[in-house]
Amino acid sequence: MTVSTKRSLAAQVLIQALLCLELLAMSATSEDLFVRHFADQLRVIAPRLHFISGKSLQRLHDGVIVPFDFQLSISAGTKTNLVSRSVERFSISYDVWEEKFRVVRLRDFRKSAAGLSAVAAEVWCLENLLVPSAGLPADKELWARLDVRSAEPKESMPASTDSGISIPALIQAWSRPPRPQQDHWTLESASFHLADLKQQ
Amino acid sequence: MVSRLHPPAAMKLVLIPLLAVAGLFGQNGESADSGAGELNVNSRYTVESVDVANTHRYRLSTAILDEMHRLIGAHLNDDAVKRLASRIRGELRAHEVTFRLLRGGNPESVKLLFEVEKGQGDFDVSIPTFAYNSREGGSGAGAVTGRFGANSVTFAGLSNGDSLAERYSGIQAKYQRLSLGSDRISLGFEFDAYHEQYNQNTLTAIQNGSDSSSLGAGAYRSRMNFEPSATFVLAKPLTLTIGFSFEQLQPQLSAAPSESANAVINTLRYRERWIDSDDTNQELDAGYTLRAATRSLGSDLAYTRHAVSVRYMLVHDHQSLELALVAGLIYGKAPLFERFVLGDNTTLRGWDKYDLDPLGGNRMVHGSVTYGYRIVRVFYDTGAVWEQGTAPEAKRSAGVGIASGLGLFQKGAVLLAVAFPIKPGRVEPVFIAGMNF
């Protein structure tokens, strides 16, 4: 076997391995977001999503507030037919003495939780990201999609006011793609029917 | 926030008003958690200290320092900290200014540390000094500085008729490597080229042979200087600068040979400020400089020049007190530019330096006290400049003025003052105006 043949084989193996990994990642994506029916609301669970990490975690450890923007979208019939969505901004800070996180939902300052671990803070954010189930088509296939991104430090303050956050500003933030310096995550659920979801 | 949409094409048009209306009419009755007012959980802690990382690299204005000062002793205010970071960024023309919270000395306090990121490169056009003296005329400098990572290049043009016995005008070019492997070491290479002008009193004194025993060279029409140096941070904020100064003096008569004054230079400097929690701000800048010109460096002139300067400032509320002491002595025959002068814009203000000693002296001591209340300044200067072997004669002066600020580390301070020599007989006041001198 010549050297060039060996290299060609190695390249093919590498490409196949990458394809396998990509397929695995895609399937994992659909397994990473689970939809739950809670009273008249839909909420999601994402056990593998850890957005309090990397640069954001470093900034939090430095005592800086890090806001995160969330968007939960529900599509019906086809994945492109958006029928409902919810947007929220959560502001997270880290107590440098107690080494615990605090989360405030900026839409209304009254909603907050403190003394949380990183995982608990992430879960709290998802628990407070809700889409009403009323009006969702019961006879069609549904998909949920969760988008999370760290808000840009410069835009985090103008969007929020003393009484909460400006909703149009938040929507505007979601109307453009994430900037390179923003961490962002996208997760999609497998298709589901409203009737199949157990009430919790 | 929730919206219901069916036609995707109309999504954006419908979504915004729906979301806004829903936002106005409240939410889904989730349990409220009162007391969420401050976003940053650390806002319950008291700020113990405020500092800027690598502060020796930056000069912040008094206004910024005051704002830093006001944060101390209060609970952390995230908005105030962000506003201050933005102001520092603007003043230093930095790419970004971030901050970190560190645990304080006790569990209820935090330390606030700003970090400045200068970016890949930036240019700064500045007027480092500008001054007008009704007796001496104007002095000033304009500089362009470019910073590229840890490298800084400065080109300046200046004309100074204030600090020496001669007026020197020309250019300065300086390259600095701000860190060399470590932030504790920096390198500098400076080139200066000046043209000299003399007061008639100075020329007459040279022609008469005054101070001929200690004056190293006569009047020269130009001088060039090349000065490589290295600065070491011994123990922050104590620094030691070691280098060489190769000065070439061109005599006024073009046929005469040039003379050189090549010296080893050493400067030990301590510069620190303390911002206390009870509205008290202290600054200290002390330095000792030794310039030793020796024939082993190919110098035509051999001399040793020692200079000490100490400045201390105390600011409390709207009051300030500044004490300044400078002293120096020269052994050997030093050229005019090395000799000590009093009676300029900062020493013995109100006196004419050419009346005191048109050639300067090889001994000097000077002290100054400035009291300030808000923008008003009152100052008193005393000092003497003399020749070795003669008796010093102390002179005094006083003055009053207004200033936009006071302090060693401020930027953009403007002073307008009237100064009077304290002496018997007729007194002519001197008007002084300028910034950063």
mmCIF file of N, CA and C in Angstrom, chain A residues 41 61-65 80-88 91 93-100 102 104-113 127-128 130-137 154 156-157 160 167-168 171 175, chain B residues 1-8 11-12 15-16 19-20 23 26-28 30-42 44-45 76 78-79 82 89 95-96 99-110 115:
data_model
loop_
_atom_site.group_PDB
_atom_site.id
_atom_site.type_symbol
_atom_site.label_atom_id
_atom_site.label_comp_id
_atom_site.label_asym_id
_atom_site.label_seq_id
_atom_site.Cartn_x
_atom_site.Cartn_y
_atom_site.Cartn_z
ATOM 1 N N GLN A 41 -49.461 25.716 31.330
ATOM 2 C CA GLN A 41 -48.213 26.215 30.741
ATOM 3 C C GLN A 41 -47.356 25.050 30.250
ATOM 4 N N HIS A 61 -17.805 34.944 38.599
ATOM 5 C CA HIS A 61 -16.872 34.797 39.721
ATOM 6 C C HIS A 61 -16.175 36.109 40.054
ATOM 7 N N ASP A 62 -16.087 36.999 39.041
ATOM 8 C CA ASP A 62 -15.497 38.324 39.274
ATOM 9 C C ASP A 62 -16.480 39.280 39.935
ATOM 10 N N GLY A 63 -17.692 38.800 40.197
ATOM 11 C CA GLY A 63 -18.677 39.646 40.876
ATOM 12 C C GLY A 63 -19.509 40.487 39.932
ATOM 13 N N VAL A 64 -19.421 40.179 38.635
ATOM 14 C CA VAL A 64 -20.141 40.967 37.629
ATOM 15 C C VAL A 64 -21.490 40.307 37.347
ATOM 16 N N ILE A 65 -22.507 41.135 37.120
ATOM 17 C CA ILE A 65 -23.812 40.596 36.722
ATOM 18 C C ILE A 65 -23.719 40.101 35.279
ATOM 19 N N THR A 80 -41.081 25.288 10.881
ATOM 20 C CA THR A 80 -40.979 26.714 10.570
ATOM 21 C C THR A 80 -42.256 27.477 10.915
ATOM 22 N N ASN A 81 -43.323 26.754 11.259
ATOM 23 C CA ASN A 81 -44.593 27.423 11.546
ATOM 24 C C ASN A 81 -44.666 27.763 13.045
ATOM 25 N N LEU A 82 -44.123 28.926 13.386
ATOM 26 C CA LEU A 82 -44.064 29.344 14.790
ATOM 27 C C LEU A 82 -45.458 29.766 15.249
ATOM 28 N N VAL A 83 -45.927 29.172 16.323
ATOM 29 C CA VAL A 83 -47.273 29.517 16.799
ATOM 30 C C VAL A 83 -47.247 30.204 18.158
ATOM 31 N N SER A 84 -46.188 30.062 18.877
ATOM 32 C CA SER A 84 -46.136 30.730 20.175
ATOM 33 C C SER A 84 -44.681 30.823 20.625
ATOM 34 N N ARG A 85 -44.389 31.883 21.353
ATOM 35 C CA ARG A 85 -43.037 31.941 21.898
ATOM 36 C C ARG A 85 -43.021 32.805 23.154
ATOM 37 N N SER A 86 -42.007 32.575 23.939
ATOM 38 C CA SER A 86 -41.823 33.322 25.180
ATOM 39 C C SER A 86 -40.383 33.811 25.218
ATOM 40 N N VAL A 87 -40.188 35.075 25.601
ATOM 41 C CA VAL A 87 -38.820 35.598 25.743
ATOM 42 C C VAL A 87 -38.649 36.136 27.158
ATOM 43 N N GLU A 88 -37.489 35.891 27.718
ATOM 44 C CA GLU A 88 -37.188 36.365 29.073
ATOM 45 C C GLU A 88 -35.712 36.741 29.155
ATOM 46 N N SER A 91 -31.131 37.787 35.056
ATOM 47 C CA SER A 91 -29.873 38.398 35.469
ATOM 48 C C SER A 91 -29.273 37.544 36.591
ATOM 49 N N SER A 93 -26.089 36.739 39.251
ATOM 50 C CA SER A 93 -24.894 37.251 39.931
ATOM 51 C C SER A 93 -24.408 36.197 40.926
ATOM 52 N N TYR A 94 -23.180 36.374 41.331
ATOM 53 C CA TYR A 94 -22.511 35.358 42.157
ATOM 54 C C TYR A 94 -21.984 36.018 43.426
ATOM 55 N N ASP A 95 -22.402 35.494 44.530
ATOM 56 C CA ASP A 95 -21.978 36.040 45.820
ATOM 57 C C ASP A 95 -20.521 35.635 46.077
ATOM 58 N N VAL A 96 -19.621 36.641 46.096
ATOM 59 C CA VAL A 96 -18.196 36.314 46.203
ATOM 60 C C VAL A 96 -17.830 35.757 47.581
ATOM 61 N N TRP A 97 -18.691 35.988 48.559
ATOM 62 C CA TRP A 97 -18.408 35.438 49.890
ATOM 63 C C TRP A 97 -19.071 34.081 50.080
ATOM 64 N N GLU A 98 -20.347 33.986 49.725
ATOM 65 C CA GLU A 98 -21.073 32.728 49.974
ATOM 66 C C GLU A 98 -20.908 31.727 48.848
ATOM 67 N N GLU A 99 -20.377 32.205 47.717
ATOM 68 C CA GLU A 99 -20.136 31.345 46.556
ATOM 69 C C GLU A 99 -21.418 30.673 46.079
ATOM 70 N N LYS A 100 -22.478 31.446 46.083
ATOM 71 C CA LYS A 100 -23.772 30.982 45.581
ATOM 72 C C LYS A 100 -24.317 31.975 44.559
ATOM 73 N N ARG A 102 -27.385 34.050 42.445
ATOM 74 C CA ARG A 102 -28.704 34.667 42.600
ATOM 75 C C ARG A 102 -29.222 34.977 41.208
ATOM 76 N N VAL A 104 -32.409 36.843 38.995
ATOM 77 C CA VAL A 104 -33.559 37.748 38.993
ATOM 78 C C VAL A 104 -34.160 37.715 37.602
ATOM 79 N N ARG A 105 -35.476 37.490 37.545
ATOM 80 C CA ARG A 105 -36.152 37.584 36.250
ATOM 81 C C ARG A 105 -36.439 39.057 36.004
ATOM 82 N N LEU A 106 -35.855 39.604 34.957
ATOM 83 C CA LEU A 106 -35.882 41.057 34.791
ATOM 84 C C LEU A 106 -37.235 41.594 34.364
ATOM 85 N N ARG A 107 -38.092 40.711 33.845
ATOM 86 C CA ARG A 107 -39.400 41.222 33.420
ATOM 87 C C ARG A 107 -40.164 41.778 34.618
ATOM 88 N N ASP A 108 -40.045 41.164 35.741
ATOM 89 C CA ASP A 108 -40.563 41.745 36.978
ATOM 90 C C ASP A 108 -39.554 41.463 38.081
ATOM 91 N N PHE A 109 -39.100 42.521 38.691
ATOM 92 C CA PHE A 109 -38.011 42.393 39.665
ATOM 93 C C PHE A 109 -38.406 41.604 40.901
ATOM 94 N N ARG A 110 -39.706 41.369 41.052
ATOM 95 C CA ARG A 110 -40.129 40.689 42.279
ATOM 96 C C ARG A 110 -39.735 39.217 42.266
ATOM 97 N N LYS A 111 -39.491 38.684 41.110
ATOM 98 C CA LYS A 111 -39.230 37.250 41.004
ATOM 99 C C LYS A 111 -37.721 37.001 41.033
ATOM 100 N N SER A 112 -37.279 36.355 42.075
ATOM 101 C CA SER A 112 -35.850 36.066 42.158
ATOM 102 C C SER A 112 -35.614 34.862 43.058
ATOM 103 N N ALA A 113 -34.436 34.347 42.988
ATOM 104 C CA ALA A 113 -34.049 33.249 43.874
ATOM 105 C C ALA A 113 -32.571 33.409 44.192
ATOM 106 N N GLU A 127 -37.426 26.918 34.685
ATOM 107 C CA GLU A 127 -38.727 26.789 35.352
ATOM 108 C C GLU A 127 -39.546 28.069 35.235
ATOM 109 N N ASN A 128 -38.877 29.169 34.999
ATOM 110 C CA ASN A 128 -39.585 30.441 34.897
ATOM 111 C C ASN A 128 -39.672 30.951 33.468
ATOM 112 N N LEU A 130 -42.009 30.148 30.487
ATOM 113 C CA LEU A 130 -43.251 29.416 30.275
ATOM 114 C C LEU A 130 -43.966 29.870 29.010
ATOM 115 N N VAL A 131 -44.612 28.913 28.367
ATOM 116 C CA VAL A 131 -45.471 29.215 27.214
ATOM 117 C C VAL A 131 -46.857 28.661 27.531
ATOM 118 N N PRO A 132 -47.937 29.474 27.416
ATOM 119 C CA PRO A 132 -49.284 28.953 27.687
ATOM 120 C C PRO A 132 -49.650 27.845 26.693
ATOM 121 N N SER A 133 -50.257 26.821 27.203
ATOM 122 C CA SER A 133 -50.631 25.716 26.319
ATOM 123 C C SER A 133 -51.989 25.963 25.670
ATOM 124 N N ALA A 134 -52.763 26.852 26.263
ATOM 125 C CA ALA A 134 -54.091 27.123 25.707
ATOM 126 C C ALA A 134 -53.940 27.671 24.297
ATOM 127 N N GLY A 135 -54.702 27.084 23.373
ATOM 128 C CA GLY A 135 -54.666 27.586 22.009
ATOM 129 C C GLY A 135 -53.690 26.869 21.118
ATOM 130 N N LEU A 136 -52.815 26.053 21.697
ATOM 131 C CA LEU A 136 -51.903 25.297 20.837
ATOM 132 C C LEU A 136 -52.708 24.200 20.147
ATOM 133 N N PRO A 137 -52.476 23.981 18.863
ATOM 134 C CA PRO A 137 -53.275 22.968 18.145
ATOM 135 C C PRO A 137 -53.024 21.566 18.699
ATOM 136 N N LYS A 154 -22.895 45.618 27.025
ATOM 137 C CA LYS A 154 -23.290 46.982 26.687
ATOM 138 C C LYS A 154 -24.787 47.116 26.517
ATOM 139 N N SER A 156 -27.026 45.188 28.054
ATOM 140 C CA SER A 156 -27.791 44.654 29.180
ATOM 141 C C SER A 156 -28.445 45.740 29.997
ATOM 142 N N MET A 157 -27.795 46.886 30.115
ATOM 143 C CA MET A 157 -28.360 47.896 30.986
ATOM 144 C C MET A 157 -29.455 48.736 30.318
ATOM 145 N N SER A 160 -32.898 47.191 30.485
ATOM 146 C CA SER A 160 -33.576 47.023 31.766
ATOM 147 C C SER A 160 -33.789 48.371 32.428
ATOM 148 N N ILE A 167 -39.726 45.128 27.016
ATOM 149 C CA ILE A 167 -40.008 43.970 26.174
ATOM 150 C C ILE A 167 -39.612 44.213 24.717
ATOM 151 N N PRO A 168 -39.974 45.375 24.138
ATOM 152 C CA PRO A 168 -39.536 45.599 22.748
ATOM 153 C C PRO A 168 -38.016 45.509 22.598
ATOM 154 N N ILE A 171 -37.125 41.882 22.516
ATOM 155 C CA ILE A 171 -37.480 41.284 21.224
ATOM 156 C C ILE A 171 -36.491 41.730 20.146
ATOM 157 N N SER A 175 -33.984 39.719 17.507
ATOM 158 C CA SER A 175 -34.239 39.858 16.074
ATOM 159 C C SER A 175 -32.946 39.807 15.260
ATOM 160 N N MET B 1 -42.642 36.352 28.484
ATOM 161 C CA MET B 1 -43.583 37.094 27.667
ATOM 162 C C MET B 1 -44.100 36.163 26.595
ATOM 163 N N VAL B 2 -45.382 36.266 26.293
ATOM 164 C CA VAL B 2 -45.994 35.252 25.450
ATOM 165 C C VAL B 2 -46.741 35.887 24.299
ATOM 166 N N SER B 3 -46.714 35.224 23.181
ATOM 167 C CA SER B 3 -47.499 35.684 22.034
ATOM 168 C C SER B 3 -48.008 34.475 21.280
ATOM 169 N N ARG B 4 -49.118 34.653 20.613
ATOM 170 C CA ARG B 4 -49.645 33.563 19.790
ATOM 171 C C ARG B 4 -49.666 34.055 18.355
ATOM 172 N N LEU B 5 -49.118 33.279 17.469
ATOM 173 C CA LEU B 5 -48.993 33.707 16.084
ATOM 174 C C LEU B 5 -49.314 32.556 15.172
ATOM 175 N N HIS B 6 -49.947 32.855 14.048
ATOM 176 C CA HIS B 6 -50.159 31.801 13.067
ATOM 177 C C HIS B 6 -49.453 32.065 11.757
ATOM 178 N N PRO B 7 -49.737 33.163 11.057
ATOM 179 C CA PRO B 7 -49.012 33.362 9.798
ATOM 180 C C PRO B 7 -47.578 33.808 10.081
ATOM 181 N N PRO B 8 -46.610 33.025 9.747
ATOM 182 C CA PRO B 8 -45.220 33.399 10.041
ATOM 183 C C PRO B 8 -44.827 34.740 9.446
ATOM 184 N N MET B 11 -45.516 37.574 11.649
ATOM 185 C CA MET B 11 -45.092 37.322 13.030
ATOM 186 C C MET B 11 -44.545 38.565 13.711
ATOM 187 N N LYS B 12 -43.602 39.258 13.047
ATOM 188 C CA LYS B 12 -42.937 40.386 13.701
ATOM 189 C C LYS B 12 -43.904 41.533 13.931
ATOM 190 N N LEU B 15 -46.240 40.422 16.816
ATOM 191 C CA LEU B 15 -45.595 40.002 18.058
ATOM 192 C C LEU B 15 -45.307 41.169 19.002
ATOM 193 N N ILE B 16 -44.763 42.253 18.454
ATOM 194 C CA ILE B 16 -44.311 43.343 19.322
ATOM 195 C C ILE B 16 -45.465 43.981 20.087
ATOM 196 N N LEU B 19 -46.866 41.498 22.697
ATOM 197 C CA LEU B 19 -45.964 41.326 23.838
ATOM 198 C C LEU B 19 -46.014 42.530 24.757
ATOM 199 N N ALA B 20 -46.074 43.716 24.146
ATOM 200 C CA ALA B 20 -46.088 44.923 24.959
ATOM 201 C C ALA B 20 -47.364 44.993 25.786
ATOM 202 N N GLY B 23 -47.312 42.537 28.521
ATOM 203 C CA GLY B 23 -46.404 43.006 29.558
ATOM 204 C C GLY B 23 -47.070 43.994 30.480
ATOM 205 N N GLY B 26 -49.760 42.442 33.234
ATOM 206 C CA GLY B 26 -49.345 41.568 34.312
ATOM 207 C C GLY B 26 -49.167 40.143 33.889
ATOM 208 N N GLN B 27 -48.850 39.324 34.845
ATOM 209 C CA GLN B 27 -48.395 37.985 34.549
ATOM 210 C C GLN B 27 -49.347 36.939 35.084
ATOM 211 N N ASN B 28 -48.775 35.788 35.344
ATOM 212 C CA ASN B 28 -49.602 34.638 35.612
ATOM 213 C C ASN B 28 -49.724 34.341 37.092
ATOM 214 N N GLU B 30 -47.510 34.155 39.502
ATOM 215 C CA GLU B 30 -46.488 33.375 40.188
ATOM 216 C C GLU B 30 -46.125 34.040 41.498
ATOM 217 N N SER B 31 -45.632 33.268 42.407
ATOM 218 C CA SER B 31 -45.345 33.814 43.726
ATOM 219 C C SER B 31 -44.241 34.854 43.642
ATOM 220 N N ALA B 32 -44.460 35.946 44.324
ATOM 221 C CA ALA B 32 -43.494 37.036 44.299
ATOM 222 C C ALA B 32 -42.450 36.837 45.383
ATOM 223 N N ASP B 33 -41.261 37.230 45.053
ATOM 224 C CA ASP B 33 -40.147 37.128 45.995
ATOM 225 C C ASP B 33 -39.668 38.552 46.241
ATOM 226 N N SER B 34 -40.110 39.132 47.329
ATOM 227 C CA SER B 34 -39.813 40.537 47.554
ATOM 228 C C SER B 34 -38.334 40.725 47.848
ATOM 229 N N GLY B 35 -37.897 41.958 47.657
ATOM 230 C CA GLY B 35 -36.510 42.299 47.982
ATOM 231 C C GLY B 35 -35.532 42.002 46.887
ATOM 232 N N ALA B 36 -36.019 41.939 45.679
ATOM 233 C CA ALA B 36 -35.121 41.643 44.573
ATOM 234 C C ALA B 36 -34.593 42.903 43.914
ATOM 235 N N GLY B 37 -34.738 44.031 44.576
ATOM 236 C CA GLY B 37 -34.426 45.334 43.983
ATOM 237 C C GLY B 37 -33.070 45.407 43.328
ATOM 238 N N GLU B 38 -31.992 45.092 44.033
ATOM 239 C CA GLU B 38 -30.663 45.173 43.451
ATOM 240 C C GLU B 38 -30.374 43.894 42.676
ATOM 241 N N LEU B 39 -29.845 44.061 41.474
ATOM 242 C CA LEU B 39 -29.600 42.882 40.655
ATOM 243 C C LEU B 39 -28.385 42.097 41.126
ATOM 244 N N ASN B 40 -27.387 42.816 41.590
ATOM 245 C CA ASN B 40 -26.157 42.136 41.979
ATOM 246 C C ASN B 40 -26.237 41.709 43.442
ATOM 247 N N VAL B 41 -26.096 40.438 43.661
ATOM 248 C CA VAL B 41 -26.200 39.910 45.025
ATOM 249 C C VAL B 41 -25.129 40.517 45.933
ATOM 250 N N ASN B 42 -24.038 40.990 45.342
ATOM 251 C CA ASN B 42 -22.958 41.562 46.148
ATOM 252 C C ASN B 42 -23.231 42.998 46.581
ATOM 253 N N ARG B 44 -25.059 43.971 48.739
ATOM 254 C CA ARG B 44 -25.231 44.074 50.196
ATOM 255 C C ARG B 44 -23.890 44.261 50.907
ATOM 256 N N TYR B 45 -22.800 44.121 50.176
ATOM 257 C CA TYR B 45 -21.489 44.257 50.807
ATOM 258 C C TYR B 45 -20.977 45.692 50.699
ATOM 259 N N LEU B 76 -22.040 48.269 47.635
ATOM 260 C CA LEU B 76 -21.705 48.192 46.211
ATOM 261 C C LEU B 76 -22.905 48.634 45.385
ATOM 262 N N ASP B 78 -23.956 48.743 41.664
ATOM 263 C CA ASP B 78 -23.542 48.222 40.365
ATOM 264 C C ASP B 78 -23.612 49.290 39.276
ATOM 265 N N ASP B 79 -24.655 50.102 39.315
ATOM 266 C CA ASP B 79 -24.794 51.156 38.291
ATOM 267 C C ASP B 79 -23.662 52.178 38.416
ATOM 268 N N LYS B 82 -20.485 50.752 37.066
ATOM 269 C CA LYS B 82 -20.465 50.719 35.593
ATOM 270 C C LYS B 82 -20.276 52.110 35.022
ATOM 271 N N ARG B 89 -12.839 54.487 31.045
ATOM 272 C CA ARG B 89 -12.619 54.068 29.648
ATOM 273 C C ARG B 89 -12.492 55.294 28.747
ATOM 274 N N HIS B 95 -9.872 50.440 25.265
ATOM 275 C CA HIS B 95 -10.789 49.598 24.505
ATOM 276 C C HIS B 95 -11.929 49.125 25.405
ATOM 277 N N GLU B 96 -11.579 48.744 26.599
ATOM 278 C CA GLU B 96 -12.592 48.270 27.541
ATOM 279 C C GLU B 96 -12.079 48.419 28.973
ATOM 280 N N PHE B 99 -14.428 45.331 35.670
ATOM 281 C CA PHE B 99 -14.110 45.362 37.088
ATOM 282 C C PHE B 99 -14.261 43.976 37.687
ATOM 283 N N ARG B 100 -13.586 43.795 38.801
ATOM 284 C CA ARG B 100 -13.666 42.537 39.548
ATOM 285 C C ARG B 100 -13.938 42.862 40.999
ATOM 286 N N LEU B 101 -14.664 41.965 41.639
ATOM 287 C CA LEU B 101 -14.857 42.080 43.075
ATOM 288 C C LEU B 101 -14.012 41.013 43.756
ATOM 289 N N LEU B 102 -13.300 41.433 44.763
ATOM 290 C CA LEU B 102 -12.511 40.487 45.543
ATOM 291 C C LEU B 102 -13.002 40.545 46.973
ATOM 292 N N ARG B 103 -12.813 39.479 47.686
ATOM 293 C CA ARG B 103 -13.211 39.478 49.091
ATOM 294 C C ARG B 103 -12.412 40.518 49.868
ATOM 295 N N GLY B 104 -13.121 41.229 50.740
ATOM 296 C CA GLY B 104 -12.458 42.243 51.553
ATOM 297 C C GLY B 104 -11.848 41.652 52.803
ATOM 298 N N GLY B 105 -11.455 42.535 53.680
ATOM 299 C CA GLY B 105 -10.803 42.100 54.909
ATOM 300 C C GLY B 105 -11.747 41.451 55.893
ATOM 301 N N ASN B 106 -13.028 41.766 55.786
ATOM 302 C CA ASN B 106 -14.014 41.088 56.637
ATOM 303 C C ASN B 106 -15.170 40.610 55.764
ATOM 304 N N PRO B 107 -15.972 39.705 56.282
ATOM 305 C CA PRO B 107 -16.993 39.050 55.440
ATOM 306 C C PRO B 107 -18.104 39.964 54.947
ATOM 307 N N GLU B 108 -18.135 41.192 55.394
ATOM 308 C CA GLU B 108 -19.170 42.112 54.925
ATOM 309 C C GLU B 108 -18.625 43.112 53.909
ATOM 310 N N SER B 109 -17.408 42.910 53.453
ATOM 311 C CA SER B 109 -16.821 43.912 52.565
ATOM 312 C C SER B 109 -16.204 43.268 51.329
ATOM 313 N N VAL B 110 -16.097 44.072 50.287
ATOM 314 C CA VAL B 110 -15.464 43.616 49.048
ATOM 315 C C VAL B 110 -14.476 44.683 48.563
ATOM 316 N N GLU B 115 -10.004 46.957 35.710
ATOM 317 C CA GLU B 115 -8.956 46.483 34.812
ATOM 318 C C GLU B 115 -9.136 47.148 33.460
#
